[in-house]
Backbone atoms as SQL, in Angstrom:
CREATE TABLE atoms (id INTEGER PRIMARY KEY, chain TEXT, resi INTEGER, resn TEXT, atom TEXT, x REAL, y REAL, z REAL);
INSERT INTO atoms VALUES
  (1, 'A', 1, 'UNK', 'N', 0.818, -1.205, 0.000),
  (2, 'A', 1, 'UNK', 'CA', 0.000, 0.000, 0.000),
  (3, 'A', 1, 'UNK', 'C', 0.857, 1.262, 0.000),
  (4, 'A', 2, 'UNK', 'N', 1.999, 1.217, 0.713),
  (5, 'A', 2, 'UNK', 'CA', 2.863, 2.395, 0.771),
  (6, 'A', 2, 'UNK', 'C', 3.256, 2.887, -0.608),
  (7, 'A', 3, 'UNK', 'N', 3.640, 1.959, -1.503),
  (8, 'A', 3, 'UNK', 'CA', 4.047, 2.358, -2.847),
  (9, 'A', 3, 'UNK', 'C', 2.902, 3.007, -3.603),
  (10, 'A', 4, 'UNK', 'N', 1.707, 2.471, -3.434),
  (11, 'A', 4, 'UNK', 'CA', 0.539, 3.031, -4.117),
  (12, 'A', 4, 'UNK', 'C', 0.254, 4.447, -3.614),
  (13, 'A', 5, 'UNK', 'N', 0.321, 4.644, -2.312),
  (14, 'A', 5, 'UNK', 'CA', 0.110, 5.979, -1.746),
  (15, 'A', 5, 'UNK', 'C', 1.183, 6.934, -2.258),
  (16, 'A', 6, 'UNK', 'N', 2.426, 6.476, -2.296),
  (17, 'A', 6, 'UNK', 'CA', 3.523, 7.305, -2.797),
  (18, 'A', 6, 'UNK', 'C', 3.282, 7.702, -4.249),
  (19, 'A', 7, 'UNK', 'N', 2.829, 6.770, -5.071),
  (20, 'A', 7, 'UNK', 'CA', 2.528, 7.076, -6.475),
  (21, 'A', 7, 'UNK', 'C', 1.433, 8.130, -6.583),
  (22, 'A', 8, 'UNK', 'N', 0.409, 8.002, -5.763),
  (23, 'A', 8, 'UNK', 'CA', -0.681, 8.982, -5.773),
  (24, 'A', 8, 'UNK', 'C', -0.147, 10.358, -5.412),
  (25, 'A', 9, 'UNK', 'N', 0.632, 10.436, -4.343),
  (26, 'A', 9, 'UNK', 'CA', 1.173, 11.720, -3.898),
  (27, 'A', 9, 'UNK', 'C', 2.096, 12.327, -4.946),
  (28, 'A', 10, 'UNK', 'N', 2.954, 11.514, -5.548),
  (29, 'A', 10, 'UNK', 'CA', 3.853, 12.022, -6.585),
  (30, 'A', 10, 'UNK', 'C', 3.071, 12.565, -7.769),
  (31, 'A', 11, 'UNK', 'N', 1.989, 11.899, -8.137),
  (32, 'A', 11, 'UNK', 'CA', 1.146, 12.378, -9.234),
  (33, 'A', 11, 'UNK', 'C', 0.508, 13.718, -8.916),
  (34, 'A', 12, 'UNK', 'N', 0.028, 13.870, -7.691),
  (35, 'A', 12, 'UNK', 'CA', -0.589, 15.135, -7.278),
  (36, 'A', 12, 'UNK', 'C', 0.449, 16.252, -7.279),
  (37, 'A', 13, 'UNK', 'N', 1.633, 15.975, -6.756),
  (38, 'A', 13, 'UNK', 'CA', 2.700, 16.982, -6.713),
  (39, 'A', 13, 'UNK', 'C', 3.101, 17.390, -8.128),
  (40, 'A', 14, 'UNK', 'N', 3.207, 16.428, -9.026),
  (41, 'A', 14, 'UNK', 'CA', 3.573, 16.729, -10.418),
  (42, 'A', 14, 'UNK', 'C', 2.513, 17.610, -11.077),
  (43, 'A', 15, 'UNK', 'N', 1.247, 17.270, -10.892),
  (44, 'A', 15, 'UNK', 'CA', 0.163, 18.095, -11.431),
  (45, 'A', 15, 'UNK', 'C', 0.232, 19.505, -10.863),
  (46, 'A', 16, 'UNK', 'N', 0.471, 19.607, -9.568),
  (47, 'A', 16, 'UNK', 'CA', 0.528, 20.915, -8.911),
  (48, 'A', 16, 'UNK', 'C', 1.665, 21.762, -9.479),
  (49, 'A', 17, 'UNK', 'N', 2.820, 21.151, -9.697),
  (50, 'A', 17, 'UNK', 'CA', 3.949, 21.892, -10.281),
  (51, 'A', 17, 'UNK', 'C', 3.592, 22.405, -11.666),
  (52, 'A', 18, 'UNK', 'N', 2.936, 21.565, -12.460),
  (53, 'A', 18, 'UNK', 'CA', 2.553, 21.951, -13.819),
  (54, 'A', 18, 'UNK', 'C', 1.539, 23.082, -13.834),
  (55, 'A', 19, 'UNK', 'N', 0.751, 23.199, -12.781),
  (56, 'A', 19, 'UNK', 'CA', -0.294, 24.228, -12.705),
  (57, 'A', 19, 'UNK', 'C', 0.101, 25.388, -11.801),
  (58, 'A', 20, 'UNK', 'N', 1.341, 25.406, -11.344),
  (59, 'A', 20, 'UNK', 'CA', 1.837, 26.463, -10.456),
  (60, 'A', 20, 'UNK', 'C', 0.959, 26.598, -9.208),
  (61, 'A', 21, 'UNK', 'N', 0.657, 25.463, -8.618),
  (62, 'A', 21, 'UNK', 'CA', -0.153, 25.403, -7.403),
  (63, 'A', 21, 'UNK', 'C', 0.726, 24.818, -6.301),
  (64, 'A', 22, 'UNK', 'N', 0.880, 25.534, -5.213),
  (65, 'A', 22, 'UNK', 'CA', 1.773, 25.103, -4.139),
  (66, 'A', 22, 'UNK', 'C', 1.029, 24.216, -3.139),
  (67, 'A', 23, 'UNK', 'N', 1.428, 22.954, -3.085),
  (68, 'A', 23, 'UNK', 'CA', 0.848, 22.000, -2.142),
  (69, 'A', 23, 'UNK', 'C', 1.941, 21.548, -1.183),
  (70, 'A', 24, 'UNK', 'N', 1.637, 21.605, 0.105),
  (71, 'A', 24, 'UNK', 'CA', 2.555, 21.143, 1.143),
  (72, 'A', 24, 'UNK', 'C', 2.047, 19.792, 1.639),
  (73, 'A', 25, 'UNK', 'N', 2.952, 18.815, 1.746),
  (74, 'A', 25, 'UNK', 'CA', 2.577, 17.476, 2.202),
  (75, 'A', 25, 'UNK', 'C', 3.248, 17.197, 3.539),
  (76, 'A', 26, 'UNK', 'N', 2.446, 16.719, 4.484),
  (77, 'A', 26, 'UNK', 'CA', 2.957, 16.364, 5.810),
  (78, 'A', 26, 'UNK', 'C', 2.483, 14.949, 6.137),
  (79, 'A', 27, 'UNK', 'N', 3.415, 14.089, 6.527),
  (80, 'A', 27, 'UNK', 'CA', 3.045, 12.730, 6.912),
  (81, 'A', 27, 'UNK', 'C', 2.472, 12.737, 8.323),
  (82, 'A', 28, 'UNK', 'N', 1.363, 12.016, 8.493),
  (83, 'A', 28, 'UNK', 'CA', 0.754, 11.830, 9.810),
  (84, 'A', 28, 'UNK', 'C', 0.559, 10.334, 10.010),
  (85, 'A', 29, 'UNK', 'N', 1.004, 9.846, 11.132),
  (86, 'A', 29, 'UNK', 'CA', 0.979, 8.416, 11.420),
  (87, 'A', 29, 'UNK', 'C', 1.750, 7.661, 10.339),
  (88, 'A', 30, 'UNK', 'N', 1.540, 6.362, 10.223),
  (89, 'A', 30, 'UNK', 'CA', 2.339, 5.555, 9.295),
  (90, 'A', 30, 'UNK', 'C', 1.914, 5.693, 7.845),
  (91, 'A', 31, 'UNK', 'N', 0.635, 5.624, 7.591),
  (92, 'A', 31, 'UNK', 'CA', 0.139, 5.584, 6.220),
  (93, 'A', 31, 'UNK', 'C', -0.817, 6.720, 5.905),
  (94, 'A', 32, 'UNK', 'N', -0.595, 7.879, 6.498),
  (95, 'A', 32, 'UNK', 'CA', -1.476, 9.004, 6.253),
  (96, 'A', 32, 'UNK', 'C', -0.703, 10.264, 5.919),
  (97, 'A', 33, 'UNK', 'N', -1.304, 11.086, 5.079),
  (98, 'A', 33, 'UNK', 'CA', -0.671, 12.335, 4.660),
  (99, 'A', 33, 'UNK', 'C', -1.717, 13.437, 4.599),
  (100, 'A', 34, 'UNK', 'N', -1.326, 14.621, 5.040),
  (101, 'A', 34, 'UNK', 'CA', -2.156, 15.806, 4.887),
  (102, 'A', 34, 'UNK', 'C', -1.547, 16.655, 3.787),
  (103, 'A', 35, 'UNK', 'N', -2.370, 17.073, 2.850),
  (104, 'A', 35, 'UNK', 'CA', -1.947, 17.920, 1.749),
  (105, 'A', 35, 'UNK', 'C', -2.643, 19.259, 1.919),
  (106, 'A', 36, 'UNK', 'N', -1.878, 20.329, 1.880),
  (107, 'A', 36, 'UNK', 'CA', -2.412, 21.651, 2.178),
  (108, 'A', 36, 'UNK', 'C', -2.096, 22.635, 1.070),
  (109, 'A', 37, 'UNK', 'N', -3.102, 23.420, 0.698),
  (110, 'A', 37, 'UNK', 'CA', -2.900, 24.599, -0.135),
  (111, 'A', 37, 'UNK', 'C', -3.185, 25.774, 0.789),
  (112, 'A', 38, 'UNK', 'N', -2.125, 26.353, 1.336),
  (113, 'A', 38, 'UNK', 'CA', -2.290, 27.414, 2.333),
  (114, 'A', 38, 'UNK', 'C', -2.902, 28.675, 1.741),
  (115, 'A', 39, 'UNK', 'N', -2.655, 28.915, 0.462),
  (116, 'A', 39, 'UNK', 'CA', -3.162, 30.138, -0.168),
  (117, 'A', 39, 'UNK', 'C', -4.689, 30.201, -0.127),
  (118, 'A', 40, 'UNK', 'N', -5.342, 29.067, -0.369),
  (119, 'A', 40, 'UNK', 'CA', -6.810, 29.067, -0.351),
  (120, 'A', 40, 'UNK', 'C', -7.368, 28.322, 0.862),
  (121, 'A', 41, 'UNK', 'N', -6.470, 27.978, 1.794),
  (122, 'A', 41, 'UNK', 'CA', -6.861, 27.356, 3.066),
  (123, 'A', 41, 'UNK', 'C', -7.689, 26.082, 2.878),
  (124, 'A', 42, 'UNK', 'N', -7.143, 25.174, 2.082),
  (125, 'A', 42, 'UNK', 'CA', -7.791, 23.876, 1.881),
  (126, 'A', 42, 'UNK', 'C', -6.837, 22.766, 2.285),
  (127, 'A', 43, 'UNK', 'N', -7.415, 21.744, 2.922),
  (128, 'A', 43, 'UNK', 'CA', -6.643, 20.585, 3.363),
  (129, 'A', 43, 'UNK', 'C', -7.371, 19.314, 2.924),
  (130, 'A', 44, 'UNK', 'N', -6.587, 18.364, 2.445),
  (131, 'A', 44, 'UNK', 'CA', -7.119, 17.040, 2.124),
  (132, 'A', 44, 'UNK', 'C', -6.198, 16.002, 2.754),
  (133, 'A', 45, 'UNK', 'N', -6.752, 14.873, 3.079),
  (134, 'A', 45, 'UNK', 'CA', -5.969, 13.767, 3.608),
  (135, 'A', 45, 'UNK', 'C', -5.960, 12.620, 2.617),
  (136, 'A', 46, 'UNK', 'N', -4.838, 11.927, 2.538),
  (137, 'A', 46, 'UNK', 'CA', -4.718, 10.733, 1.702),
  (138, 'A', 46, 'UNK', 'C', -4.040, 9.667, 2.548),
  (139, 'A', 47, 'UNK', 'N', -4.580, 8.469, 2.517),
  (140, 'A', 47, 'UNK', 'CA', -3.961, 7.391, 3.276),
  (141, 'A', 47, 'UNK', 'C', -4.879, 6.203, 3.394),
  (142, 'A', 48, 'UNK', 'N', -4.561, 5.340, 4.336),
  (143, 'A', 48, 'UNK', 'CA', -5.392, 4.168, 4.560),
  (144, 'A', 48, 'UNK', 'C', -6.648, 4.572, 5.320),
  (145, 'A', 49, 'UNK', 'N', -7.783, 4.173, 4.784),
  (146, 'A', 49, 'UNK', 'CA', -9.080, 4.492, 5.376),
  (147, 'A', 49, 'UNK', 'C', -9.778, 3.170, 5.678),
  (148, 'A', 50, 'UNK', 'N', -10.439, 3.106, 6.813),
  (149, 'A', 50, 'UNK', 'CA', -11.188, 1.902, 7.192),
  (150, 'A', 50, 'UNK', 'C', -12.648, 2.098, 6.792),
  (151, 'A', 51, 'UNK', 'N', -13.120, 1.251, 5.880),
  (152, 'A', 51, 'UNK', 'CA', -14.478, 1.368, 5.354),
  (153, 'A', 51, 'UNK', 'C', -15.158, 0.009, 5.446),
  (154, 'A', 52, 'UNK', 'N', -16.442, 0.025, 5.833),
  (155, 'A', 52, 'UNK', 'CA', -17.209, -1.225, 5.863),
  (156, 'A', 52, 'UNK', 'C', -17.604, -1.604, 4.438),
  (157, 'A', 53, 'UNK', 'N', -17.423, -2.885, 4.118),
  (158, 'A', 53, 'UNK', 'CA', -17.846, -3.372, 2.810),
  (159, 'A', 53, 'UNK', 'C', -19.309, -3.803, 2.869),
  (160, 'A', 54, 'UNK', 'N', -19.786, -4.404, 1.774),
  (161, 'A', 54, 'UNK', 'CA', -21.205, -4.776, 1.703),
  (162, 'A', 54, 'UNK', 'C', -21.606, -5.845, 2.714),
  (163, 'A', 55, 'UNK', 'N', -20.635, -6.573, 3.281),
  (164, 'A', 55, 'UNK', 'CA', -20.945, -7.573, 4.311),
  (165, 'A', 55, 'UNK', 'C', -20.631, -7.052, 5.713),
  (166, 'A', 56, 'UNK', 'N', -20.493, -5.746, 5.844),
  (167, 'A', 56, 'UNK', 'CA', -20.220, -5.057, 7.111),
  (168, 'A', 56, 'UNK', 'C', -18.868, -5.397, 7.728),
  (169, 'A', 57, 'UNK', 'N', -17.953, -5.926, 6.935),
  (170, 'A', 57, 'UNK', 'CA', -16.592, -6.139, 7.409),
  (171, 'A', 57, 'UNK', 'C', -15.784, -4.884, 7.111),
  (172, 'A', 58, 'UNK', 'N', -14.908, -4.520, 8.032),
  (173, 'A', 58, 'UNK', 'CA', -14.083, -3.331, 7.844),
  (174, 'A', 58, 'UNK', 'C', -12.873, -3.697, 6.995),
  (175, 'A', 59, 'UNK', 'N', -12.673, -2.920, 5.924),
  (176, 'A', 59, 'UNK', 'CA', -11.537, -3.131, 5.039),
  (177, 'A', 59, 'UNK', 'C', -10.657, -1.891, 5.038),
  (178, 'A', 60, 'UNK', 'N', -9.362, -2.099, 4.838),
  (179, 'A', 60, 'UNK', 'CA', -8.426, -0.993, 4.680),
  (180, 'A', 60, 'UNK', 'C', -8.263, -0.720, 3.195),
  (181, 'A', 61, 'UNK', 'N', -8.544, 0.516, 2.793),
  (182, 'A', 61, 'UNK', 'CA', -8.364, 0.916, 1.402),
  (183, 'A', 61, 'UNK', 'C', -7.650, 2.259, 1.376),
  (184, 'A', 62, 'UNK', 'N', -7.011, 2.549, 0.259),
  (185, 'A', 62, 'UNK', 'CA', -6.422, 3.872, 0.095),
  (186, 'A', 62, 'UNK', 'C', -7.559, 4.810, -0.269),
  (187, 'A', 63, 'UNK', 'N', -7.703, 5.856, 0.505),
  (188, 'A', 63, 'UNK', 'CA', -8.785, 6.797, 0.281),
  (189, 'A', 63, 'UNK', 'C', -8.339, 8.217, 0.529),
  (190, 'A', 64, 'UNK', 'N', -9.259, 9.120, 0.297),
  (191, 'A', 64, 'UNK', 'CA', -8.970, 10.534, 0.490),
  (192, 'A', 64, 'UNK', 'C', -10.194, 11.210, 1.095),
  (193, 'A', 65, 'UNK', 'N', -9.945, 12.322, 1.751),
  (194, 'A', 65, 'UNK', 'CA', -11.029, 13.079, 2.352),
  (195, 'A', 65, 'UNK', 'C', -10.626, 14.543, 2.438),
  (196, 'A', 66, 'UNK', 'N', -11.636, 15.390, 2.462),
  (197, 'A', 66, 'UNK', 'CA', -11.403, 16.811, 2.676),
  (198, 'A', 66, 'UNK', 'C', -11.620, 17.116, 4.148),
  (199, 'A', 67, 'UNK', 'N', -11.045, 18.218, 4.589),
  (200, 'A', 67, 'UNK', 'CA', -11.218, 18.667, 5.969),
  (201, 'A', 67, 'UNK', 'C', -11.736, 20.092, 5.936),
  (202, 'A', 68, 'UNK', 'N', -12.889, 20.324, 6.546),
  (203, 'A', 68, 'UNK', 'CA', -13.414, 21.679, 6.679),
  (204, 'A', 68, 'UNK', 'C', -12.689, 22.326, 7.852),
  (205, 'A', 69, 'UNK', 'N', -11.729, 23.190, 7.534),
  (206, 'A', 69, 'UNK', 'CA', -10.839, 23.758, 8.545),
  (207, 'A', 69, 'UNK', 'C', -11.610, 24.553, 9.595),
  (208, 'A', 70, 'UNK', 'N', -12.569, 25.356, 9.176),
  (209, 'A', 70, 'UNK', 'CA', -13.295, 26.180, 10.154),
  (210, 'A', 70, 'UNK', 'C', -14.111, 25.311, 11.111),
  (211, 'A', 71, 'UNK', 'N', -14.739, 24.258, 10.605),
  (212, 'A', 71, 'UNK', 'CA', -15.506, 23.363, 11.482),
  (213, 'A', 71, 'UNK', 'C', -14.585, 22.541, 12.378),
  (214, 'A', 72, 'UNK', 'N', -13.413, 22.180, 11.865),
  (215, 'A', 72, 'UNK', 'CA', -12.439, 21.463, 12.680),
  (216, 'A', 72, 'UNK', 'C', -12.005, 22.333, 13.857),
  (217, 'A', 73, 'UNK', 'N', -11.688, 23.588, 13.570),
  (218, 'A', 73, 'UNK', 'CA', -11.263, 24.510, 14.636),
  (219, 'A', 73, 'UNK', 'C', -12.380, 24.718, 15.652),
  (220, 'A', 74, 'UNK', 'N', -13.625, 24.828, 15.170),
  (221, 'A', 74, 'UNK', 'CA', -14.762, 24.988, 16.072),
  (222, 'A', 74, 'UNK', 'C', -14.865, 23.781, 17.003),
  (223, 'A', 75, 'UNK', 'N', -14.808, 22.572, 16.429),
  (224, 'A', 75, 'UNK', 'CA', -14.940, 21.351, 17.236),
  (225, 'A', 75, 'UNK', 'C', -13.804, 21.243, 18.248),
  (226, 'A', 76, 'UNK', 'N', -12.611, 21.624, 17.832),
  (227, 'A', 76, 'UNK', 'CA', -11.461, 21.595, 18.733),
  (228, 'A', 76, 'UNK', 'C', -11.663, 22.571, 19.890),
  (229, 'A', 77, 'UNK', 'N', -12.148, 23.763, 19.582),
  (230, 'A', 77, 'UNK', 'CA', -12.414, 24.775, 20.608),
  (231, 'A', 77, 'UNK', 'C', -13.499, 24.311, 21.578),
  (232, 'A', 78, 'UNK', 'N', -14.482, 23.587, 21.053),
  (233, 'A', 78, 'UNK', 'CA', -15.582, 23.080, 21.879),
  (234, 'A', 78, 'UNK', 'C', -15.176, 21.870, 22.717),
  (235, 'A', 79, 'UNK', 'N', -13.961, 21.373, 22.513),
  (236, 'A', 79, 'UNK', 'CA', -13.469, 20.272, 23.334),
  (237, 'A', 79, 'UNK', 'C', -13.659, 18.881, 22.762),
  (238, 'A', 80, 'UNK', 'N', -14.066, 18.772, 21.506),
  (239, 'A', 80, 'UNK', 'CA', -14.207, 17.457, 20.887),
  (240, 'A', 80, 'UNK', 'C', -12.827, 16.824, 20.734),
  (241, 'A', 81, 'UNK', 'N', -12.721, 15.546, 21.045),
  (242, 'A', 81, 'UNK', 'CA', -11.476, 14.820, 20.787),
  (243, 'A', 81, 'UNK', 'C', -11.430, 14.478, 19.299),
  (244, 'A', 82, 'UNK', 'N', -10.259, 14.074, 18.831),
  (245, 'A', 82, 'UNK', 'CA', -10.122, 13.686, 17.427),
  (246, 'A', 82, 'UNK', 'C', -11.053, 12.518, 17.108),
  (247, 'A', 83, 'UNK', 'N', -11.121, 11.536, 18.010),
  (248, 'A', 83, 'UNK', 'CA', -12.011, 10.390, 17.802),
  (249, 'A', 83, 'UNK', 'C', -13.474, 10.817, 17.744),
  (250, 'A', 84, 'UNK', 'N', -13.866, 11.754, 18.612),
  (251, 'A', 84, 'UNK', 'CA', -15.246, 12.246, 18.586),
  (252, 'A', 84, 'UNK', 'C', -15.545, 12.961, 17.272),
  (253, 'A', 85, 'UNK', 'N', -14.572, 13.722, 16.788),
  (254, 'A', 85, 'UNK', 'CA', -14.774, 14.408, 15.504),
  (255, 'A', 85, 'UNK', 'C', -15.014, 13.393, 14.395),
  (256, 'A', 86, 'UNK', 'N', -14.236, 12.320, 14.400),
  (257, 'A', 86, 'UNK', 'CA', -14.386, 11.294, 13.366),
  (258, 'A', 86, 'UNK', 'C', -15.707, 10.554, 13.536),
  (259, 'A', 87, 'UNK', 'N', -16.018, 10.151, 14.765),
  (260, 'A', 87, 'UNK', 'CA', -17.224, 9.358, 15.011),
  (261, 'A', 87, 'UNK', 'C', -18.509, 10.170, 14.889),
  (262, 'A', 88, 'UNK', 'N', -18.502, 11.388, 15.425),
  (263, 'A', 88, 'UNK', 'CA', -19.736, 12.162, 15.527),
  (264, 'A', 88, 'UNK', 'C', -19.908, 13.233, 14.454),
  (265, 'A', 89, 'UNK', 'N', -18.813, 13.708, 13.872),
  (266, 'A', 89, 'UNK', 'CA', -18.911, 14.853, 12.969),
  (267, 'A', 89, 'UNK', 'C', -18.429, 14.570, 11.549),
  (268, 'A', 90, 'UNK', 'N', -18.189, 13.300, 11.234),
  (269, 'A', 90, 'UNK', 'CA', -17.845, 12.975, 9.848),
  (270, 'A', 90, 'UNK', 'C', -19.021, 13.377, 8.977),
  (271, 'A', 91, 'UNK', 'N', -18.731, 13.954, 7.858),
  (272, 'A', 91, 'UNK', 'CA', -19.778, 14.503, 7.001),
  (273, 'A', 91, 'UNK', 'C', -19.894, 15.997, 7.188),
  (274, 'A', 92, 'UNK', 'N', -19.509, 16.479, 8.357),
  (275, 'A', 92, 'UNK', 'CA', -19.456, 17.918, 8.597),
  (276, 'A', 92, 'UNK', 'C', -18.020, 18.418, 8.514),
  (277, 'A', 93, 'UNK', 'N', -17.108, 17.682, 9.129),
  (278, 'A', 93, 'UNK', 'CA', -15.697, 18.085, 9.126),
  (279, 'A', 93, 'UNK', 'C', -14.934, 17.314, 8.054),
  (280, 'A', 94, 'UNK', 'N', -15.113, 16.012, 8.010),
  (281, 'A', 94, 'UNK', 'CA', -14.382, 15.147, 7.085),
  (282, 'A', 94, 'UNK', 'C', -15.354, 14.607, 6.043),
  (283, 'A', 95, 'UNK', 'N', -15.001, 14.746, 4.768),
  (284, 'A', 95, 'UNK', 'CA', -15.842, 14.236, 3.691),
  (285, 'A', 95, 'UNK', 'C', -15.002, 13.402, 2.740),
  (286, 'A', 96, 'UNK', 'N', -15.408, 12.162, 2.538),
  (287, 'A', 96, 'UNK', 'CA', -14.680, 11.280, 1.631),
  (288, 'A', 96, 'UNK', 'C', -14.779, 11.781, 0.198),
  (289, 'A', 97, 'UNK', 'N', -13.642, 11.732, -0.504),
  (290, 'A', 97, 'UNK', 'CA', -13.599, 12.029, -1.935),
  (291, 'A', 97, 'UNK', 'C', -12.712, 10.971, -2.587),
  (292, 'A', 98, 'UNK', 'N', -12.782, 10.874, -3.878),
  (293, 'A', 98, 'UNK', 'CA', -11.900, 9.957, -4.589),
  (294, 'A', 98, 'UNK', 'C', -10.478, 10.491, -4.601),
  (295, 'A', 99, 'UNK', 'N', -9.506, 9.590, -4.593),
  (296, 'A', 99, 'UNK', 'CA', -8.119, 10.056, -4.634),
  (297, 'A', 99, 'UNK', 'C', -7.853, 10.836, -5.916),
  (298, 'A', 100, 'UNK', 'N', -8.613, 10.554, -6.966),
  (299, 'A', 100, 'UNK', 'CA', -8.451, 11.286, -8.216),
  (300, 'A', 100, 'UNK', 'C', -9.059, 12.692, -8.161),
  (301, 'A', 101, 'UNK', 'N', -9.727, 13.037, -7.078),
  (302, 'A', 101, 'UNK', 'CA', -10.325, 14.362, -6.919),
  (303, 'A', 101, 'UNK', 'C', -9.492, 15.296, -6.042),
  (304, 'A', 102, 'UNK', 'N', -8.435, 14.785, -5.429),
  (305, 'A', 102, 'UNK', 'CA', -7.649, 15.576, -4.475),
  (306, 'A', 102, 'UNK', 'C', -7.017, 16.792, -5.141),
  (307, 'A', 103, 'UNK', 'N', -6.388, 16.591, -6.290),
  (308, 'A', 103, 'UNK', 'CA', -5.742, 17.716, -6.964),
  (309, 'A', 103, 'UNK', 'C', -6.752, 18.815, -7.288),
  (310, 'A', 104, 'UNK', 'N', -7.894, 18.445, -7.870),
  (311, 'A', 104, 'UNK', 'CA', -8.904, 19.447, -8.230),
  (312, 'A', 104, 'UNK', 'C', -9.444, 20.176, -7.009),
  (313, 'A', 105, 'UNK', 'N', -9.532, 19.489, -5.878),
  (314, 'A', 105, 'UNK', 'CA', -9.994, 20.131, -4.650),
  (315, 'A', 105, 'UNK', 'C', -8.968, 21.150, -4.159),
  (316, 'A', 106, 'UNK', 'N', -7.694, 20.768, -4.184),
  (317, 'A', 106, 'UNK', 'CA', -6.646, 21.651, -3.664),
  (318, 'A', 106, 'UNK', 'C', -6.245, 22.747, -4.644),
  (319, 'A', 107, 'UNK', 'N', -6.409, 22.500, -5.922),
  (320, 'A', 107, 'UNK', 'CA', -5.995, 23.458, -6.952),
  (321, 'A', 107, 'UNK', 'C', -7.137, 23.659, -7.946),
  (322, 'A', 108, 'UNK', 'N', -8.236, 24.258, -7.507),
  (323, 'A', 108, 'UNK', 'CA', -9.374, 24.435, -8.409),
  (324, 'A', 108, 'UNK', 'C', -9.006, 25.351, -9.579),
  (325, 'A', 109, 'UNK', 'N', -9.679, 25.162, -10.698),
  (326, 'A', 109, 'UNK', 'CA', -9.386, 25.918, -11.918),
  (327, 'A', 109, 'UNK', 'C', -9.445, 27.417, -11.676),
  (328, 'A', 110, 'UNK', 'N', -10.448, 27.891, -10.946),
  (329, 'A', 110, 'UNK', 'CA', -10.590, 29.331, -10.715),
  (330, 'A', 110, 'UNK', 'C', -9.425, 29.906, -9.906),
  (331, 'A', 111, 'UNK', 'N', -8.722, 29.026, -9.167),
  (332, 'A', 111, 'UNK', 'CA', -7.574, 29.461, -8.375),
  (333, 'A', 111, 'UNK', 'C', -6.373, 29.705, -9.277),
  (334, 'A', 112, 'UNK', 'N', -6.181, 28.834, -10.282),
  (335, 'A', 112, 'UNK', 'CA', -4.982, 28.893, -11.134),
  (336, 'A', 112, 'UNK', 'C', -4.966, 30.078, -12.038);
């Protein structure tokens, strides 16, 4: 999985360079990365995501999600733990997207 995640990240970085879009990548935990476009204040995560399949078994897949920074800061200020944010506020703070959508989210056409 590490190689696949690395390939995804390298592809996003290459696209960003070609479009003159500055993306900062920070590794979090073993198989997770936060990608940030500070200019437009957008953050996306790429890494291993635990998702239930059709038989309700949890599977590890490479996935991506957006982070609503203002709602994250609000929840943090209100005292929500990281686990509570994931369990109770997913859909408000964290939204799953396809890994192929990360670049467009961080470097939208109107930004370039």
